[in-house]
Amino acid sequence: MYSNKMAWAISLNLFFGILAFVSVSLVKAEDPYRFFTWEITYGTISPLGINQRGILINGQFPGPTVYCVTNDNIIVTIINKLDEPFLITWNGIKQRKSSWQDGVLGTNCPIPPNSSWTYRMQMKDQIGTFTYFASTLMHRAAGGFGGLNVASRPMIPVPYSKPAEEFTLLVNDYWKADHKVLQQTLDSGNPFPFPDAILINGLPRSATFTGQKGQSYMFRVSNVGLTTSINFRIQGHMLTLVEVEGSHNQQEVYSSLDIHVGQSVAFLVNLNGAPKDYYIVASTRFTKPILTATGILRYAGSNTPASLPLPIAPTYHLHWSMKQARTIRWNLTANAARPNPQGSFHYGTIKIVRTIVLANSMTKINGRLRYAVNSVSYTNPDTPLKFADFLNIPGVFNLNTIKDIPPMTGLTVFGTSVIGVTLHDFVEIIFQNNEKTIQSWHLDGYDFWTVGFGNGQWNSTMRRRYNLADAPTRYTVQVYPNGWSAILVSLDNKGMWNLRSAIWPRQYLGQQLYVRVWNDEKSLFTEYDIPANALYCGKAHP
């Protein structure tokens, strides 16, 4: 009897053990989901003291800041209440295996007026400071932008002490003219006007951030402007740079830092001064006149207003800016989104399989202003490139429109430029700027190593100047006037990816192209299928 009971108990325990194992095995462990519903409307804003038409997200200008954690799934439903089609792109978010969610006209059909569409994205293996903004027409000039901050998972240590609080600062150039008037200016072939002001979080002055004396605070600063590099500084305080566009850098200390169009950085600021108010300053770089916006860093309990003079900034000083850019270096021992050190990827030892030299230019076609890359001024087809590629729709684009090096002679032509590369290629891209104005370039779907900056014409001997040990990874790189910038990128994210001027009027008038990262394998391990809720347009049909 006893042995029978023992056998029965053992069998019962074994049964429940197997049942528990099967139950756990059948549970699909997923990363957290965060849901947002954003209504895009026109509304009255008055950052310069006059009423203007702005583009609001849930009634806000700028839009709400998204806070999330590495690997979170972000579900954003956009309800378009504008009178024009609309899209949002997620600047610096890699959209792993899913260029379907990128939110640009080469990958998505725009959301028609009085309709909605839902983005489904994962912050896969990313940390850091990012932004989102309207990618259609000139909507971004009126608003439709905001911050997107991705925190590290709690088990992944960061290389600095936890700040008491984080502040998101969005700096942009701003115009009194309506966004449709600005668009008509470009459509008619006229140059884009000089901005009327600089704003910090939608205000030319008085954006206020309060902290306790003796504490350290993180300032996440992004240049969400259309045309203008800025210099950022805080009166009486030093800026310890801790993160650049999604990776940790060596913690250099700056009195001020240049932040170019489309770029984002994060500083730690110690509140170790007298308990009063201090000016936060953003001013334009390489412009005449210089425009300035001010905010306030307030010590809790302060009754003393900030006082002049404002902290001094560089004026034109191109060489100063380039030298400063070279001081930003990768932290090789810090973890990022994963526990392995950033420096475990020895990018400087990888063989380059292809070099692409891209030269920007300003020209006229049929008497109207246009911008171009390698003498091709990009035009958007009615059918998104990604749909045409995936559904084998002919006649939308070909891979011979643009060449790997600038042509020696020839006129600028219209074209739908797509560069074809093989998945996992390791590529060198040179941005050659033969103009007198600073440029800024952004690549969707990736970050890349910014290995070199220089003056004049790039040639292969310039590689001796590259930083092949600890160049920072970024998703936007500046190119100085009459100079070049070099990046290295591991093309490991299959899809169709926009490579564009971050200076929006130049992008709008043709200074962009797409990079098709491809292999012949059709597998969910390398790329997701068309989303079930995809919007179709042009020649693409469900």
Coordinates of C-alpha atoms in Angstrom, one line a residue:
M1 CA 0.0 0.0 0.0
Y2 CA 2.8 2.4 1.0
S3 CA 4.7 1.8 -2.2
N4 CA 1.6 2.3 -4.3
K5 CA 1.0 5.7 -2.6
M6 CA 4.6 6.6 -3.2
A7 CA 4.4 5.7 -6.9
W8 CA 1.2 7.6 -7.2
A9 CA 2.7 10.7 -5.6
I10 CA 5.8 10.5 -7.8
S11 CA 3.6 10.2 -10.9
L12 CA 1.4 13.1 -9.8
N13 CA 4.5 15.3 -9.1
L14 CA 6.0 14.3 -12.5
F15 CA 2.6 15.0 -14.2
F16 CA 2.4 18.5 -12.7
G17 CA 6.0 19.2 -13.4
I18 CA 5.6 18.3 -17.1
L19 CA 2.4 20.4 -17.2
A20 CA 4.1 23.4 -15.7
F21 CA 7.0 23.0 -18.2
V22 CA 4.6 22.8 -21.1
S23 CA 2.6 25.7 -19.8
V24 CA 5.7 27.9 -19.5
S25 CA 6.9 26.8 -22.9
L26 CA 3.7 27.8 -24.5
V27 CA 3.8 31.3 -23.1
K28 CA 5.3 33.6 -25.7
A29 CA 7.6 36.0 -23.8
E30 CA 7.4 39.4 -25.3
D31 CA 8.9 42.8 -24.6
P32 CA 6.6 45.5 -23.1
Y33 CA 4.1 47.3 -25.3
R34 CA 3.5 51.1 -25.1
F35 CA 0.4 52.4 -26.9
F36 CA -0.1 56.0 -28.2
T37 CA -2.9 57.7 -30.1
W38 CA -2.0 61.0 -31.7
E39 CA -4.4 63.3 -33.4
I40 CA -2.7 65.6 -36.0
T41 CA -4.5 68.9 -36.3
Y42 CA -3.9 72.5 -37.3
G43 CA -4.0 74.9 -34.4
T44 CA -3.0 78.4 -33.4
I45 CA 0.5 78.9 -32.0
S46 CA 2.4 82.1 -31.3
P47 CA 6.0 81.5 -30.4
L48 CA 7.0 85.0 -31.8
G49 CA 4.0 86.8 -30.3
I50 CA 1.9 86.6 -33.4
N51 CA -0.8 84.0 -34.2
Q52 CA 0.3 81.5 -36.7
R53 CA -1.0 78.2 -38.0
G54 CA 0.9 75.3 -36.4
I55 CA 0.7 71.5 -36.7
L56 CA -0.2 70.1 -33.3
I57 CA 0.0 66.5 -31.9
N58 CA -2.8 66.1 -29.4
G59 CA -2.9 69.8 -29.2
Q60 CA 0.8 70.2 -28.4
F61 CA 3.6 72.2 -30.0
P62 CA 6.2 70.6 -29.9
G63 CA 4.6 67.2 -29.8
P64 CA 4.7 64.9 -26.7
T65 CA 8.0 63.3 -25.8
V66 CA 8.0 59.5 -26.0
Y67 CA 9.8 57.7 -23.1
C68 CA 10.5 54.0 -23.5
V69 CA 13.1 51.3 -22.7
T70 CA 15.4 49.2 -25.0
N71 CA 13.3 46.6 -26.9
D72 CA 10.0 48.1 -26.0
N73 CA 7.3 47.8 -28.7
I74 CA 5.9 51.2 -29.6
I75 CA 2.4 51.3 -31.2
V76 CA 1.5 54.8 -32.5
T77 CA -1.9 55.4 -34.2
I78 CA -1.8 58.6 -36.2
I79 CA -5.2 60.3 -36.9
N80 CA -4.6 62.8 -39.7
K81 CA -7.0 65.7 -39.4
L82 CA -5.0 67.9 -41.8
D83 CA -6.0 68.8 -45.3
E84 CA -3.0 67.0 -46.8
P85 CA -1.5 63.5 -46.7
F86 CA 0.9 63.1 -43.7
L87 CA 3.7 60.9 -42.4
I88 CA 6.0 60.9 -39.4
T89 CA 9.5 59.5 -39.5
W90 CA 11.4 58.3 -36.5
N91 CA 14.8 59.9 -36.7
G92 CA 17.6 57.4 -35.7
I93 CA 15.3 54.5 -34.9
K94 CA 16.7 51.6 -36.8
Q95 CA 13.4 49.8 -37.6
R96 CA 15.2 46.4 -37.6
K97 CA 14.0 44.3 -40.6
S98 CA 11.1 46.7 -41.1
S99 CA 11.6 49.6 -43.4
W100 CA 7.8 49.4 -43.7
Q101 CA 7.6 51.5 -40.6
D102 CA 10.2 54.2 -41.5
G103 CA 7.6 56.9 -42.4
V104 CA 9.1 58.4 -45.5
L105 CA 7.7 58.5 -49.1
G106 CA 10.1 55.8 -50.4
T107 CA 8.7 53.3 -47.9
N108 CA 5.2 54.3 -47.0
C109 CA 2.1 55.6 -48.7
P110 CA 1.1 58.8 -46.8
I111 CA -1.9 58.8 -44.5
P112 CA -4.7 60.6 -46.3
P113 CA -6.7 63.4 -44.7
N114 CA -9.4 62.3 -42.3
S115 CA -8.0 58.8 -41.9
S116 CA -5.6 56.9 -39.6
W117 CA -2.7 54.5 -39.7
T118 CA -0.8 52.7 -37.0
Y119 CA 3.0 52.4 -36.7
R120 CA 4.3 49.2 -35.0
M121 CA 7.9 49.6 -34.1
Q122 CA 10.4 48.0 -31.7
M123 CA 13.3 49.9 -30.1
K124 CA 15.4 46.8 -30.9
D125 CA 18.9 47.0 -29.2
Q126 CA 18.9 50.8 -29.0
I127 CA 19.4 53.3 -26.3
G128 CA 19.7 57.1 -26.4
T129 CA 18.4 60.4 -27.7
F130 CA 16.2 60.5 -30.8
T131 CA 13.4 62.5 -32.4
Y132 CA 10.4 62.1 -34.6
F133 CA 9.0 64.6 -37.1
A134 CA 6.7 65.1 -40.1
S135 CA 8.4 63.9 -43.2
T136 CA 5.9 65.1 -45.8
L137 CA 6.1 68.4 -47.7
M138 CA 7.1 71.3 -45.4
H139 CA 4.9 70.2 -42.5
R140 CA 7.9 70.1 -40.2
A141 CA 8.2 73.9 -40.5
A142 CA 4.9 74.2 -38.6
G143 CA 5.4 71.5 -36.0
G144 CA 4.7 67.8 -35.9
F145 CA 7.9 67.0 -34.1
G146 CA 9.0 65.8 -30.7
G147 CA 11.5 63.9 -28.7
L148 CA 12.0 60.1 -28.4
N149 CA 14.2 58.9 -25.5
V150 CA 15.2 55.2 -25.1
A151 CA 16.5 54.3 -21.7
S152 CA 18.7 51.3 -21.0
R153 CA 17.2 48.2 -19.4
P154 CA 17.8 48.2 -15.6
M155 CA 20.2 45.2 -15.8
I156 CA 22.5 47.0 -18.3
P157 CA 24.8 49.5 -16.5
V158 CA 25.4 52.9 -17.9
P159 CA 28.9 54.6 -17.6
Y160 CA 27.7 57.5 -15.4
S161 CA 25.8 58.0 -12.2
K162 CA 22.0 58.1 -12.5
P163 CA 20.9 61.8 -12.9
A164 CA 18.3 63.3 -10.6
E165 CA 16.1 64.0 -13.6
E166 CA 16.2 64.2 -17.4
F167 CA 15.2 67.2 -19.5
T168 CA 14.4 67.1 -23.2
L169 CA 15.4 70.2 -25.2
L170 CA 14.3 70.5 -28.9
V171 CA 16.0 73.4 -30.7
N172 CA 14.8 74.5 -34.1
D173 CA 14.9 77.4 -36.5
Y174 CA 11.5 79.1 -37.1
W175 CA 9.7 81.2 -39.7
K176 CA 6.9 83.7 -39.5
A177 CA 5.7 82.5 -42.9
D178 CA 3.1 79.7 -43.1
H179 CA 4.4 76.3 -44.0
K180 CA 2.4 76.3 -47.3
V181 CA 3.9 79.7 -48.2
L182 CA 7.4 78.2 -47.6
Q183 CA 6.6 75.2 -49.7
Q184 CA 5.3 77.5 -52.5
T185 CA 8.6 79.4 -52.3
L186 CA 10.5 76.2 -53.1
D187 CA 8.0 75.0 -55.7
S188 CA 8.4 78.2 -57.6
G189 CA 12.2 77.8 -57.7
N190 CA 13.1 80.5 -55.2
P191 CA 15.7 80.1 -52.4
F192 CA 14.5 79.2 -48.9
P193 CA 14.4 82.3 -46.7
F194 CA 16.6 82.9 -43.7
P195 CA 14.8 82.0 -40.4
D196 CA 13.2 84.6 -38.2
A197 CA 14.1 83.0 -34.9
I198 CA 15.5 80.1 -32.9
L199 CA 13.2 78.3 -30.4
I200 CA 13.9 76.0 -27.5
N201 CA 10.9 73.7 -26.9
G202 CA 8.7 76.1 -29.0
L203 CA 9.8 79.3 -27.2
P204 CA 12.4 82.0 -28.2
R205 CA 13.0 82.6 -24.5
S206 CA 11.9 81.5 -21.0
A207 CA 11.7 77.7 -21.4
T208 CA 12.6 76.8 -17.8
F209 CA 14.2 73.7 -16.3
T210 CA 14.4 73.5 -12.5
G211 CA 16.9 71.4 -10.4
Q212 CA 18.3 71.1 -6.9
K213 CA 21.7 72.5 -6.0
G214 CA 24.3 69.7 -5.7
Q215 CA 22.4 67.3 -8.0
S216 CA 23.3 66.2 -11.6
Y217 CA 20.8 66.4 -14.4
M218 CA 20.8 65.0 -18.0
F219 CA 20.0 67.4 -20.8
R220 CA 18.9 65.6 -24.0
V221 CA 19.4 68.2 -26.7
S222 CA 18.3 67.8 -30.4
N223 CA 18.6 70.1 -33.4
V224 CA 15.2 69.6 -35.0
G225 CA 15.6 72.6 -37.2
L226 CA 15.3 72.7 -41.0
T227 CA 18.4 74.6 -42.0
T228 CA 20.7 75.8 -39.3
S229 CA 23.5 74.4 -37.1
I230 CA 23.4 75.6 -33.5
N231 CA 25.9 76.0 -30.7
F232 CA 24.5 75.0 -27.2
R233 CA 25.8 76.2 -23.8
I234 CA 24.6 76.9 -20.3
Q235 CA 25.8 80.0 -18.4
G236 CA 28.2 79.2 -15.6
H237 CA 28.1 75.4 -16.1
M238 CA 30.1 72.8 -18.0
L239 CA 28.6 70.1 -20.2
T240 CA 29.8 66.5 -19.8
L241 CA 28.9 64.7 -23.0
V242 CA 27.7 61.2 -22.2
E243 CA 25.8 60.0 -25.2
V244 CA 25.8 60.8 -28.9
E245 CA 22.9 59.6 -31.1
G246 CA 22.5 56.2 -29.5
S247 CA 25.9 55.3 -28.2
H248 CA 28.1 56.2 -25.2
N249 CA 31.1 58.4 -25.8
Q250 CA 34.2 59.2 -23.8
Q251 CA 33.1 61.8 -21.4
E252 CA 34.7 65.0 -22.6
V253 CA 33.7 68.2 -20.9
Y254 CA 32.7 71.2 -23.0
S255 CA 31.8 74.8 -22.4
S256 CA 29.7 74.7 -25.6
L257 CA 29.0 72.2 -28.3
D258 CA 28.0 72.5 -32.0
I259 CA 24.9 70.5 -32.8
H260 CA 24.1 70.3 -36.5
V261 CA 20.8 69.8 -38.2
G262 CA 19.3 66.4 -37.3
Q263 CA 21.8 65.6 -34.6
S264 CA 21.1 64.7 -30.9
V265 CA 23.3 64.6 -27.9
A266 CA 23.0 64.1 -24.1
F267 CA 24.9 66.1 -21.4
L268 CA 25.3 65.7 -17.7
V269 CA 25.2 69.0 -15.9
N270 CA 26.2 69.4 -12.3
L271 CA 24.3 72.1 -10.4
N272 CA 27.3 73.3 -8.4
G273 CA 26.8 77.1 -8.8
A274 CA 25.2 79.8 -6.6
P275 CA 21.5 79.1 -6.2
K276 CA 20.0 81.4 -8.8
D277 CA 18.9 81.4 -12.5
Y278 CA 21.2 80.9 -15.4
Y279 CA 20.8 81.3 -19.1
I280 CA 20.5 78.3 -21.4
V281 CA 21.6 79.5 -24.8
A282 CA 21.2 78.1 -28.4
S283 CA 22.6 80.3 -31.2
T284 CA 23.0 79.8 -34.9
R285 CA 26.4 78.8 -36.4
F286 CA 27.9 79.9 -39.7
T287 CA 25.2 82.5 -40.2
K288 CA 25.0 86.3 -40.6
P289 CA 23.2 87.5 -38.6
I290 CA 23.4 85.2 -35.6
L291 CA 20.1 84.2 -34.1
T292 CA 19.8 83.3 -30.4
A293 CA 17.3 81.6 -28.2
T294 CA 17.5 81.5 -24.4
G295 CA 16.0 79.3 -21.7
I296 CA 16.5 79.3 -18.0
L297 CA 18.2 76.8 -15.7
R298 CA 16.7 77.5 -12.3
Y299 CA 18.0 76.3 -9.0
A300 CA 15.0 75.3 -6.8
G301 CA 14.1 78.2 -4.5
S302 CA 15.9 80.8 -6.6
N303 CA 14.7 84.4 -6.4
T304 CA 17.6 85.8 -8.5
P305 CA 16.9 86.2 -12.2
A306 CA 19.5 85.3 -14.8
S307 CA 21.8 88.2 -15.7
L308 CA 23.7 89.3 -18.8
P309 CA 26.1 88.9 -20.5
L310 CA 25.3 85.6 -22.2
P311 CA 28.1 83.1 -22.4
I312 CA 30.4 83.6 -25.4
A313 CA 30.1 81.3 -28.3
P314 CA 32.2 80.8 -31.5
T315 CA 31.0 82.7 -34.5
Y316 CA 32.0 81.4 -37.9
H317 CA 35.1 79.4 -36.9
L318 CA 34.8 76.4 -39.2
H319 CA 38.2 75.0 -38.1
W320 CA 37.2 75.3 -34.5
S321 CA 34.1 73.3 -35.1
M322 CA 35.9 70.5 -37.1
K323 CA 38.5 70.2 -34.3
Q324 CA 35.8 69.9 -31.8
A325 CA 34.0 67.2 -33.8
R326 CA 37.2 65.1 -33.7
T327 CA 37.2 65.2 -29.9
I328 CA 34.0 63.2 -29.8
R329 CA 35.1 59.5 -29.4
W330 CA 33.5 56.2 -28.8
N331 CA 33.6 54.8 -25.3
L332 CA 35.0 51.3 -26.0
T333 CA 34.4 49.9 -22.6
A334 CA 30.8 51.0 -22.1
N335 CA 27.8 48.8 -22.7
A336 CA 25.0 50.1 -24.9
A337 CA 21.8 48.2 -25.3
R338 CA 23.5 44.9 -24.7
P339 CA 26.1 43.9 -22.1
N340 CA 29.0 43.5 -24.5
P341 CA 31.2 46.6 -24.7
Q342 CA 30.7 48.9 -27.7
G343 CA 34.4 48.4 -28.6
S344 CA 33.9 44.6 -29.0
F345 CA 33.0 45.4 -32.7
H346 CA 36.4 46.2 -34.2
Y347 CA 35.1 48.2 -37.2
G348 CA 38.6 49.4 -38.2
T349 CA 39.7 45.8 -39.1
I350 CA 36.8 45.0 -41.4
K351 CA 37.5 44.9 -45.1
I352 CA 35.7 47.6 -47.1
V353 CA 33.9 46.0 -50.0
R354 CA 32.7 49.2 -51.7
T355 CA 33.4 53.0 -51.7
I356 CA 30.6 55.4 -52.6
V357 CA 31.4 59.1 -53.1
L358 CA 28.4 61.4 -52.9
A359 CA 28.7 65.0 -54.0
N360 CA 26.0 67.5 -53.2
S361 CA 25.3 70.4 -55.5
M362 CA 22.9 73.3 -56.1
T363 CA 21.7 73.9 -59.6
K364 CA 18.8 75.0 -61.8
I365 CA 16.7 72.7 -63.9
N366 CA 14.2 74.4 -66.3
G367 CA 15.1 77.7 -64.6
R368 CA 14.1 76.5 -61.1
L369 CA 16.3 75.9 -58.1
R370 CA 17.1 72.2 -57.4
Y371 CA 19.6 70.3 -55.3
A372 CA 21.3 67.1 -56.4
V373 CA 23.5 64.2 -55.4
N374 CA 26.1 63.1 -58.1
S375 CA 24.2 65.3 -60.6
V376 CA 20.8 63.5 -60.0
S377 CA 18.0 65.5 -58.4
Y378 CA 15.7 63.1 -56.7
T379 CA 12.0 62.9 -57.5
N380 CA 9.4 60.8 -55.6
P381 CA 7.5 58.3 -57.7
D382 CA 3.8 57.8 -57.0
T383 CA 4.6 54.2 -55.8
P384 CA 6.8 53.8 -52.7
L385 CA 10.1 52.2 -53.7
K386 CA 9.8 49.6 -51.0
F387 CA 6.4 48.4 -52.3
A388 CA 7.7 48.4 -55.9
D389 CA 10.8 46.3 -54.9
F390 CA 8.9 43.8 -52.7
L391 CA 6.0 43.4 -55.1
N392 CA 8.2 43.3 -58.2
I393 CA 6.4 46.3 -59.8
P394 CA 8.4 47.5 -62.9
G395 CA 9.0 51.0 -64.0
V396 CA 9.3 52.7 -60.6
F397 CA 13.1 52.7 -60.2
N398 CA 16.3 51.1 -61.4
L399 CA 19.7 50.8 -59.9
N400 CA 21.6 52.6 -62.7
T401 CA 20.2 56.1 -62.2
I402 CA 23.0 57.2 -59.9
K403 CA 26.7 56.2 -59.9
D404 CA 29.1 55.5 -57.1
I405 CA 31.2 58.5 -57.9
P406 CA 30.3 62.0 -59.1
P407 CA 30.4 62.4 -62.9
M408 CA 33.2 64.6 -64.2
T409 CA 30.9 66.4 -66.6
G410 CA 27.2 66.6 -67.6
L411 CA 24.1 68.4 -66.6
T412 CA 22.0 67.7 -63.6
V413 CA 18.9 65.5 -64.3
F414 CA 15.8 64.4 -62.5
G415 CA 15.8 60.8 -61.3
T416 CA 14.7 58.3 -58.7
S417 CA 18.1 57.4 -57.3
V418 CA 18.5 54.0 -55.6
I419 CA 21.9 52.4 -54.8
G420 CA 21.8 48.7 -54.6
V421 CA 24.0 46.9 -52.0
T422 CA 24.2 43.3 -50.6
L423 CA 23.0 42.5 -47.1
H424 CA 26.0 42.6 -44.7
D425 CA 28.3 44.6 -47.0
F426 CA 30.7 46.8 -45.2
V427 CA 30.8 50.1 -47.0
E428 CA 32.7 53.4 -47.0
I429 CA 30.6 56.5 -47.9
I430 CA 32.3 59.8 -48.6
F431 CA 30.2 63.0 -48.5
Q432 CA 31.9 65.5 -50.7
N433 CA 30.7 69.1 -50.2
N434 CA 31.9 71.5 -52.9
E435 CA 29.6 74.3 -51.7
K436 CA 30.2 77.2 -49.3
T437 CA 27.5 76.2 -46.8
I438 CA 27.6 73.4 -44.2
Q439 CA 25.8 70.2 -45.1
S440 CA 24.2 67.5 -42.9
W441 CA 23.4 63.9 -43.9
H442 CA 21.2 61.3 -42.3
L443 CA 20.8 57.6 -43.1
D444 CA 17.6 55.8 -42.0
G445 CA 17.8 52.3 -40.6
Y446 CA 21.4 52.5 -39.4
D447 CA 24.1 54.2 -37.3
F448 CA 27.6 54.5 -38.7
W449 CA 31.1 55.3 -37.7
T450 CA 32.1 58.9 -38.4
V451 CA 35.8 58.2 -39.1
G452 CA 37.0 61.4 -40.8
F453 CA 36.5 65.1 -41.6
G454 CA 38.7 67.1 -43.9
N455 CA 39.0 70.1 -46.2
G456 CA 39.1 70.1 -50.0
Q457 CA 38.7 67.1 -52.2
W458 CA 38.7 63.6 -50.7
N459 CA 41.0 61.0 -52.2
S460 CA 42.2 57.6 -51.1
T461 CA 45.2 59.0 -49.3
M462 CA 42.8 60.6 -46.8
R463 CA 42.2 57.2 -45.3
R464 CA 45.5 57.7 -43.4
R465 CA 43.7 60.3 -41.3
Y466 CA 40.7 58.1 -40.4
N467 CA 40.0 57.2 -36.8
L468 CA 39.8 53.4 -37.0
A469 CA 39.8 52.8 -33.3
D470 CA 37.2 54.9 -31.4
A471 CA 35.2 57.0 -33.9
P472 CA 31.7 57.6 -32.5
T473 CA 28.6 56.0 -34.1
R474 CA 26.0 58.5 -35.2
Y475 CA 23.0 58.6 -37.5
T476 CA 23.6 62.1 -38.8
V477 CA 27.0 63.6 -39.9
Q478 CA 27.9 67.2 -40.8
V479 CA 30.0 68.1 -43.8
Y480 CA 31.9 71.3 -43.6
P481 CA 32.0 73.8 -46.5
N482 CA 34.4 72.9 -49.3
G483 CA 35.2 69.7 -47.4
W484 CA 34.4 66.1 -46.9
S485 CA 33.2 63.6 -44.2
A486 CA 33.8 59.9 -44.3
I487 CA 31.7 57.2 -42.7
L488 CA 31.9 53.4 -42.4
V489 CA 28.6 51.4 -42.2
S490 CA 27.8 47.7 -41.8
L491 CA 24.8 47.2 -43.9
D492 CA 23.1 44.5 -41.9
N493 CA 19.5 45.8 -41.9
K494 CA 17.6 44.6 -45.0
G495 CA 15.2 47.0 -46.6
M496 CA 14.9 50.3 -48.5
W497 CA 16.5 53.1 -46.6
N498 CA 16.5 56.9 -47.1
L499 CA 19.9 58.6 -47.3
R500 CA 19.1 62.3 -47.3
S501 CA 20.1 65.8 -46.6
A502 CA 18.9 66.6 -43.1
I503 CA 18.6 70.2 -44.3
W504 CA 15.0 70.0 -45.3
P505 CA 14.7 72.4 -48.2
R506 CA 17.6 70.6 -49.9
Q507 CA 15.9 67.2 -49.2
Y508 CA 12.6 68.6 -50.6
L509 CA 14.3 69.8 -53.8
G510 CA 16.2 66.6 -54.6
Q511 CA 19.2 66.1 -52.3
Q512 CA 18.4 62.5 -51.3
L513 CA 18.5 59.0 -52.5
Y514 CA 17.7 55.5 -51.2
V515 CA 19.9 52.5 -50.3
R516 CA 18.4 49.1 -51.2
V517 CA 20.0 46.5 -48.8
W518 CA 19.1 43.2 -50.3
N519 CA 19.7 39.5 -50.5
D520 CA 17.7 36.8 -52.4
E521 CA 16.6 35.0 -49.3
K522 CA 12.9 35.5 -48.5
S523 CA 12.9 34.9 -44.7
L524 CA 11.4 36.5 -41.6
F525 CA 14.8 36.1 -40.1
T526 CA 16.1 38.9 -42.4
E527 CA 13.0 41.0 -43.2
Y528 CA 9.3 41.2 -42.2
D529 CA 6.5 41.0 -44.7
I530 CA 4.3 43.9 -45.7
P531 CA 2.2 44.9 -42.6
A532 CA -1.4 43.7 -42.6
N533 CA -2.5 47.3 -42.2
A534 CA -0.3 48.7 -45.0
L535 CA -1.7 51.6 -47.0
Y536 CA -1.4 51.2 -50.8
C537 CA -1.0 53.9 -53.4
G538 CA 0.3 54.4 -57.0
K539 CA 0.8 51.0 -58.7
A540 CA 0.8 49.1 -55.5
H541 CA -2.4 47.2 -54.7
P542 CA -3.2 44.6 -52.0

